[in-house]
mmCIF file of C-alpha atoms in Angstrom:
data_model
loop_
_atom_site.group_PDB
_atom_site.id
_atom_site.type_symbol
_atom_site.label_atom_id
_atom_site.label_comp_id
_atom_site.label_asym_id
_atom_site.label_seq_id
_atom_site.Cartn_x
_atom_site.Cartn_y
_atom_site.Cartn_z
ATOM 1 C CA MET A 1 25.884 11.771 11.238
ATOM 2 C CA GLU A 2 23.427 9.036 12.191
ATOM 3 C CA ARG A 3 21.140 7.767 9.493
ATOM 4 C CA GLY A 4 17.781 8.191 11.166
ATOM 5 C CA ILE A 5 14.211 8.597 10.019
ATOM 6 C CA ASP A 6 14.973 12.089 8.699
ATOM 7 C CA ASN A 7 17.322 10.673 6.106
ATOM 8 C CA LYS A 8 14.716 8.420 4.542
ATOM 9 C CA THR A 9 13.965 9.410 0.971
ATOM 10 C CA ILE A 10 10.493 9.493 -0.558
ATOM 11 C CA LEU A 11 11.328 6.178 -2.241
ATOM 12 C CA ASP A 12 12.497 4.686 1.079
ATOM 13 C CA ARG A 13 9.295 5.647 2.863
ATOM 14 C CA PHE A 14 7.172 4.353 0.012
ATOM 15 C CA ALA A 15 9.030 1.022 0.063
ATOM 16 C CA LEU A 16 8.671 0.711 3.843
ATOM 17 C CA ASP A 17 4.946 1.569 3.771
ATOM 18 C CA PHE A 18 4.301 -0.949 1.010
ATOM 19 C CA VAL A 19 6.356 -3.735 2.538
ATOM 20 C CA LYS A 20 4.539 -3.300 5.856
ATOM 21 C CA ILE A 21 1.379 -4.538 4.127
ATOM 22 C CA VAL A 22 2.890 -7.122 1.788
ATOM 23 C CA GLU A 23 4.875 -8.932 4.468
ATOM 24 C CA LYS A 24 1.653 -9.847 6.280
ATOM 25 C CA HIS A 25 0.562 -11.873 3.261
ATOM 26 C CA CYS A 26 3.553 -13.374 1.471
ATOM 27 C CA LYS A 27 7.275 -13.607 0.883
ATOM 28 C CA TYR A 28 8.665 -10.785 -1.232
ATOM 29 C CA ILE A 29 11.947 -9.344 -2.459
ATOM 30 C CA ILE A 30 12.930 -5.964 -3.788
ATOM 31 C CA VAL A 31 15.125 -6.293 -6.861
ATOM 32 C CA SER A 32 16.934 -4.338 -9.561
ATOM 33 C CA GLY A 33 17.358 -0.540 -9.633
ATOM 34 C CA PHE A 34 16.226 0.258 -6.114
ATOM 35 C CA VAL A 35 18.784 -2.181 -4.719
ATOM 36 C CA ALA A 36 21.530 -0.020 -6.218
ATOM 37 C CA ILE A 37 19.812 3.250 -5.268
ATOM 38 C CA ALA A 38 19.342 2.075 -1.673
ATOM 39 C CA HIS A 39 23.117 1.546 -1.672
ATOM 40 C CA GLY A 40 23.786 5.107 -2.711
ATOM 41 C CA ARG A 41 23.742 4.866 -6.493
ATOM 42 C CA SER A 42 23.129 8.391 -7.691
ATOM 43 C CA ARG A 43 20.406 8.066 -10.297
ATOM 44 C CA GLY A 44 16.716 8.646 -10.531
ATOM 45 C CA THR A 45 13.891 6.164 -10.763
ATOM 46 C CA GLU A 46 10.144 6.397 -10.473
ATOM 47 C CA ASP A 47 9.547 2.829 -9.480
ATOM 48 C CA ILE A 48 10.624 -0.041 -7.301
ATOM 49 C CA ASP A 49 10.564 -3.634 -8.551
ATOM 50 C CA MET A 50 9.201 -6.324 -6.280
ATOM 51 C CA ILE A 51 8.820 -10.073 -6.800
ATOM 52 C CA ILE A 52 6.320 -11.885 -4.614
ATOM 53 C CA GLU A 53 5.685 -15.585 -4.261
ATOM 54 C CA ARG A 54 2.893 -17.005 -6.424
ATOM 55 C CA LEU A 55 -0.392 -16.665 -4.559
ATOM 56 C CA SER A 56 -3.773 -18.311 -4.951
ATOM 57 C CA ARG A 57 -6.620 -16.080 -6.097
ATOM 58 C CA ASP A 58 -8.003 -15.898 -2.551
ATOM 59 C CA LYS A 59 -4.695 -15.039 -0.952
ATOM 60 C CA PHE A 60 -3.980 -12.384 -3.551
ATOM 61 C CA ALA A 61 -7.437 -10.872 -3.019
ATOM 62 C CA LYS A 62 -6.593 -10.415 0.666
ATOM 63 C CA LEU A 63 -3.276 -8.752 -0.163
ATOM 64 C CA HIS A 64 -4.800 -6.478 -2.820
ATOM 65 C CA ASN A 65 -7.670 -5.408 -0.572
ATOM 66 C CA ASP A 66 -5.302 -4.768 2.320
ATOM 67 C CA LEU A 67 -3.213 -2.513 0.070
ATOM 68 C CA LEU A 68 -6.312 -0.570 -1.001
ATOM 69 C CA LYS A 69 -7.473 -0.271 2.608
ATOM 70 C CA ASN A 70 -4.090 1.178 3.555
ATOM 71 C CA GLY A 71 -3.949 3.977 1.020
ATOM 72 C CA PHE A 72 -2.587 2.356 -2.120
ATOM 73 C CA GLU A 73 -4.212 1.937 -5.504
ATOM 74 C CA CYS A 74 -3.407 -0.254 -8.476
ATOM 75 C CA MET A 75 -2.926 1.491 -11.813
ATOM 76 C CA GLN A 76 -4.347 -1.460 -13.750
ATOM 77 C CA SER A 77 -7.608 -1.848 -11.853
ATOM 78 C CA GLU A 78 -9.290 -1.680 -8.469
ATOM 79 C CA GLU A 79 -10.718 -5.168 -9.030
ATOM 80 C CA PHE A 80 -8.454 -7.850 -7.665
ATOM 81 C CA ASP A 81 -9.476 -10.440 -10.280
ATOM 82 C CA VAL A 82 -8.365 -8.138 -13.120
ATOM 83 C CA VAL A 83 -5.061 -7.507 -11.367
ATOM 84 C CA TYR A 84 -4.671 -11.232 -10.666
ATOM 85 C CA GLU A 85 -5.100 -11.996 -14.382
ATOM 86 C CA TYR A 86 -2.170 -9.727 -15.174
ATOM 87 C CA LEU A 87 -0.016 -11.451 -12.592
ATOM 88 C CA ILE A 88 -0.760 -15.018 -13.594
ATOM 89 C CA ASN A 89 -0.026 -14.008 -17.184
ATOM 90 C CA LYS A 90 3.457 -12.959 -16.052
ATOM 91 C CA THR A 91 2.743 -9.250 -16.449
ATOM 92 C CA SER A 92 3.713 -6.862 -13.698
ATOM 93 C CA VAL A 93 1.191 -4.573 -12.018
ATOM 94 C CA ARG A 94 1.817 -1.190 -10.454
ATOM 95 C CA TYR A 95 0.673 0.273 -7.183
ATOM 96 C CA THR A 96 1.012 3.878 -6.045
ATOM 97 C CA TYR A 97 -0.203 5.853 -3.071
ATOM 98 C CA LYS A 98 -3.836 6.724 -3.800
ATOM 99 C CA ASP A 99 -4.073 9.836 -5.988
ATOM 100 C CA GLU A 100 -0.311 10.026 -6.516
ATOM 101 C CA PHE A 101 1.205 9.097 -9.847
ATOM 102 C CA LEU A 102 4.535 8.085 -8.380
ATOM 103 C CA PRO A 103 6.555 6.450 -7.023
ATOM 104 C CA GLU A 104 5.251 3.091 -8.187
ATOM 105 C CA MET A 105 5.740 -0.382 -6.794
ATOM 106 C CA LYS A 106 5.934 -2.719 -9.773
ATOM 107 C CA ILE A 107 5.123 -6.214 -8.593
ATOM 108 C CA LYS A 108 5.123 -9.576 -10.307
ATOM 109 C CA PHE A 109 4.775 -13.188 -9.269
ATOM 110 C CA ALA A 110 7.852 -15.383 -9.112
ATOM 111 C CA LYS A 111 7.868 -17.013 -12.522
ATOM 112 C CA ASP A 112 10.631 -19.612 -12.579
ATOM 113 C CA GLU A 113 13.334 -21.354 -10.570
ATOM 114 C CA ILE A 114 15.522 -18.241 -10.596
ATOM 115 C CA ASP A 115 12.814 -16.166 -8.927
ATOM 116 C CA ASP A 116 12.164 -18.981 -6.456
ATOM 117 C CA PHE A 117 15.895 -19.059 -5.703
ATOM 118 C CA GLN A 118 15.946 -15.279 -5.231
ATOM 119 C CA LEU A 119 13.081 -15.506 -2.752
ATOM 120 C CA LYS A 120 14.761 -18.359 -0.921
ATOM 121 C CA THR A 121 18.066 -16.486 -0.592
ATOM 122 C CA ARG A 122 16.567 -13.076 0.164
ATOM 123 C CA LYS A 123 18.462 -10.836 2.544
ATOM 124 C CA LYS A 124 18.138 -7.745 4.654
ATOM 125 C CA LEU A 125 21.011 -5.456 3.791
ATOM 126 C CA PRO A 126 22.032 -3.319 6.783
ATOM 127 C CA PHE A 127 24.052 -0.901 4.657
ATOM 128 C CA THR A 128 20.784 0.444 3.223
ATOM 129 C CA GLY A 129 19.345 1.298 6.648
ATOM 130 C CA LEU A 130 16.066 -0.212 5.427
ATOM 131 C CA ASP A 131 14.270 -3.058 7.175
ATOM 132 C CA VAL A 132 13.154 -4.799 3.996
ATOM 133 C CA TYR A 133 14.165 -7.920 2.100
ATOM 134 C CA PHE A 134 16.262 -7.623 -1.045
ATOM 135 C CA SER A 135 17.529 -10.197 -3.473
ATOM 136 C CA SER A 136 21.199 -10.816 -2.724
ATOM 137 C CA ILE A 137 23.911 -8.477 -3.970
ATOM 138 C CA GLU A 138 25.417 -11.349 -5.979
ATOM 139 C CA MET A 139 22.051 -11.983 -7.632
ATOM 140 C CA ASN A 140 21.623 -8.331 -8.546
ATOM 141 C CA ILE A 141 25.115 -8.061 -10.002
ATOM 142 C CA ALA A 142 24.678 -11.266 -12.001
ATOM 143 C CA PHE A 143 21.337 -10.142 -13.430
ATOM 144 C CA LYS A 144 22.593 -6.724 -14.374
ATOM 145 C CA GLU A 145 25.796 -8.000 -15.983
ATOM 146 C CA GLU A 146 24.451 -11.117 -17.640
ATOM 147 C CA TYR A 147 20.802 -10.451 -18.453
ATOM 148 C CA LEU A 148 19.759 -6.779 -18.358
ATOM 149 C CA ARG A 149 23.021 -5.257 -19.639
ATOM 150 C CA SER A 150 21.886 -1.684 -20.409
ATOM 151 C CA ASP A 151 24.405 1.080 -19.604
ATOM 152 C CA LYS A 152 22.325 1.922 -16.542
ATOM 153 C CA ASP A 153 22.341 -1.701 -15.344
ATOM 154 C CA LEU A 154 26.066 -2.150 -15.887
ATOM 155 C CA GLU A 155 26.684 1.072 -13.956
ATOM 156 C CA ASP A 156 24.444 -0.188 -11.131
ATOM 157 C CA ALA A 157 26.472 -3.411 -11.028
ATOM 158 C CA ARG A 158 29.751 -1.481 -10.999
ATOM 159 C CA HIS A 159 28.466 0.632 -8.110
ATOM 160 C CA LEU A 160 27.491 -2.449 -6.081
ATOM 161 C CA ARG A 161 30.836 -4.087 -6.807
ATOM 162 C CA ILE A 162 32.671 -1.063 -5.398
ATOM 163 C CA VAL A 163 30.427 -0.667 -2.335
ATOM 164 C CA TYR A 164 30.804 -4.389 -1.525
ATOM 165 C CA LYS A 165 34.450 -4.658 -2.586
ATOM 166 C CA ASP A 166 36.113 -7.661 -0.888
ATOM 167 C CA LYS A 167 32.737 -8.935 0.338
ATOM 168 C CA ILE A 168 31.325 -10.237 -2.929
ATOM 169 C CA ASN A 169 31.246 -13.951 -3.635
ATOM 170 C CA GLU A 170 32.450 -14.190 -7.255
ATOM 171 C CA ASN A 171 31.796 -17.936 -7.410
ATOM 172 C CA GLU A 172 28.185 -17.333 -6.494
ATOM 173 C CA ILE A 173 27.872 -14.631 -9.171
ATOM 174 C CA ASN A 174 29.267 -17.043 -11.755
ATOM 175 C CA GLU A 175 26.902 -19.815 -10.675
ATOM 176 C CA ILE A 176 23.925 -17.437 -10.902
ATOM 177 C CA LYS A 177 25.047 -16.310 -14.356
ATOM 178 C CA LYS A 178 25.083 -19.959 -15.446
ATOM 179 C CA MET A 179 21.570 -20.378 -14.069
ATOM 180 C CA ILE A 180 20.399 -17.265 -15.944
ATOM 181 C CA LYS A 181 21.865 -18.623 -19.200
ATOM 182 C CA ARG A 182 20.162 -21.969 -18.650
ATOM 183 C CA VAL A 183 16.741 -20.700 -17.566
ATOM 184 C CA ARG A 184 16.242 -17.258 -19.101
ATOM 185 C CA LYS A 185 18.339 -17.323 -22.253
ATOM 186 C CA LYS A 186 17.481 -20.745 -23.623
ATOM 187 C CA MET B 1 33.641 13.489 -32.529
ATOM 188 C CA ARG B 2 34.176 9.891 -31.502
ATOM 189 C CA LYS B 3 37.067 11.002 -29.263
ATOM 190 C CA ILE B 4 34.860 13.568 -27.465
ATOM 191 C CA LYS B 5 32.101 11.000 -26.928
ATOM 192 C CA TYR B 6 34.629 8.564 -25.517
ATOM 193 C CA SER B 7 35.948 11.210 -23.164
ATOM 194 C CA ILE B 8 32.469 12.062 -21.834
ATOM 195 C CA ARG B 9 31.785 8.359 -21.300
ATOM 196 C CA GLU B 10 35.049 7.908 -19.437
ATOM 197 C CA GLU B 11 34.376 10.957 -17.265
ATOM 198 C CA HIS B 12 30.936 9.608 -16.449
ATOM 199 C CA LYS B 13 32.436 6.253 -15.507
ATOM 200 C CA ASP B 14 35.048 7.963 -13.315
ATOM 201 C CA GLN B 15 32.349 9.984 -11.587
ATOM 202 C CA ILE B 16 30.334 6.821 -10.850
ATOM 203 C CA GLU B 17 33.398 5.152 -9.372
ATOM 204 C CA ARG B 18 34.375 8.193 -7.274
ATOM 205 C CA TRP B 19 30.872 8.404 -5.827
ATOM 206 C CA ALA B 20 30.671 4.637 -5.160
ATOM 207 C CA ASN B 21 33.985 4.826 -3.290
ATOM 208 C CA TYR B 22 32.657 7.748 -1.254
ATOM 209 C CA VAL B 23 29.515 5.773 -0.376
ATOM 210 C CA ARG B 24 31.570 2.753 0.673
ATOM 211 C CA ASP B 25 33.944 4.818 2.795
ATOM 212 C CA ASN B 26 31.295 7.083 4.361
ATOM 213 C CA PRO B 27 28.372 4.823 5.257
ATOM 214 C CA GLN B 28 26.897 7.332 7.724
ATOM 215 C CA GLU B 29 27.121 10.345 5.445
ATOM 216 C CA TRP B 30 26.212 9.498 1.887
ATOM 217 C CA LYS B 31 22.460 9.322 2.460
ATOM 218 C CA ALA B 32 22.117 12.937 3.594
ATOM 219 C CA LYS B 33 23.952 14.062 0.467
ATOM 220 C CA LEU B 34 21.913 11.905 -1.894
ATOM 221 C CA LYS B 35 18.448 12.459 -0.392
ATOM 222 C CA PRO B 36 17.829 15.965 -1.839
ATOM 223 C CA PHE B 37 18.706 14.745 -5.331
ATOM 224 C CA LEU B 38 16.524 11.624 -5.157
ATOM 225 C CA ASP B 39 13.577 13.441 -3.576
ATOM 226 C CA ALA B 40 13.761 16.350 -6.025
ATOM 227 C CA GLN B 41 13.342 13.974 -8.928
ATOM 228 C CA ILE B 42 10.135 12.552 -7.454
ATOM 229 C CA ILE B 43 8.787 15.962 -6.397
ATOM 230 C CA MET B 44 9.356 17.470 -9.857
ATOM 231 C CA ALA B 45 7.872 14.468 -11.638
ATOM 232 C CA ARG B 46 4.821 14.551 -9.336
ATOM 233 C CA ARG B 47 4.373 18.252 -10.090
ATOM 234 C CA PHE B 48 4.495 17.526 -13.798
ATOM 235 C CA TYR B 49 2.026 14.611 -13.604
ATOM 236 C CA ASN B 50 -0.382 16.608 -11.427
ATOM 237 C CA LYS B 51 -0.405 19.457 -13.931
ATOM 238 C CA LEU B 52 -0.816 17.069 -16.836
ATOM 239 C CA ALA B 53 -3.681 15.315 -15.050
ATOM 240 C CA GLU B 54 -5.615 18.589 -14.938
ATOM 241 C CA THR B 55 -5.503 18.984 -18.724
ATOM 242 C CA PRO B 56 -8.022 17.417 -21.132
ATOM 243 C CA GLU B 57 -7.216 13.705 -21.508
ATOM 244 C CA GLY B 58 -4.303 14.259 -19.134
ATOM 245 C CA ARG B 59 -4.871 11.073 -17.191
ATOM 246 C CA GLU B 60 -4.965 9.042 -20.404
ATOM 247 C CA LYS B 61 -1.722 10.673 -21.510
ATOM 248 C CA ILE B 62 -0.104 9.751 -18.198
ATOM 249 C CA LYS B 63 -1.116 6.126 -18.669
ATOM 250 C CA LEU B 64 0.404 6.186 -22.160
ATOM 251 C CA LEU B 65 3.583 7.813 -20.875
ATOM 252 C CA LYS B 66 3.988 5.271 -18.124
ATOM 253 C CA ASN B 67 3.374 2.351 -20.438
ATOM 254 C CA ASN B 68 5.922 3.760 -22.856
ATOM 255 C CA VAL B 69 8.744 4.074 -20.351
ATOM 256 C CA LYS B 70 11.082 1.185 -19.662
ATOM 257 C CA LEU B 71 10.881 1.162 -15.908
ATOM 258 C CA GLY B 72 13.583 0.074 -13.532
#
């Protein structure tokens, strides 16, 4: 069976619709749970996590207004300067389709060298059938095993390890784990 | 009791591994099997939130619920 448009889930379509707007304005990556779910992990989620490059107030205003114009709304506020305050204070903000409570796109600005590295090494992952950028599989596994570490995260990592068996770069995972220890756990 | 808990955990882990192997070995087929499950979760949650939104202070409650949930 071919994976065509009919096999796109509600989350897939939401991600594609959102990315179509975001990619006109900045570099982005999708990270965390949806990476595993887009690879077939069988668990629910209401949201997708996205990291975008740090934007000036003016550039973010253009992105925010474009999202509103194209049928999205921000749960925190309609006013871009309120939303921008959240982002520069390292707090994520959430967008949904207008008048829908979910799914949500939870976005935040890149906050440190790890996020910058994730953006720099972003990848499209053909296995997902989705034309969007993700943080690398190695990055996701390292984060889930070294930093997040809930049962759900460890199961996500296990799933990705099996799906990408023999294709995973263990040295890269170990290097990323060292970076996480140095930058996030100091 | 501890033994039963352990067994459930192990079964859960086995199930995750069986499914991940299926996904890896059937790249053209897994999505059609998973889609109804993933979509149903969103559809049911939307139904719940829409009903809650129609109740007094429903929208405020939704905001509280969403802020209280560890997302991801």
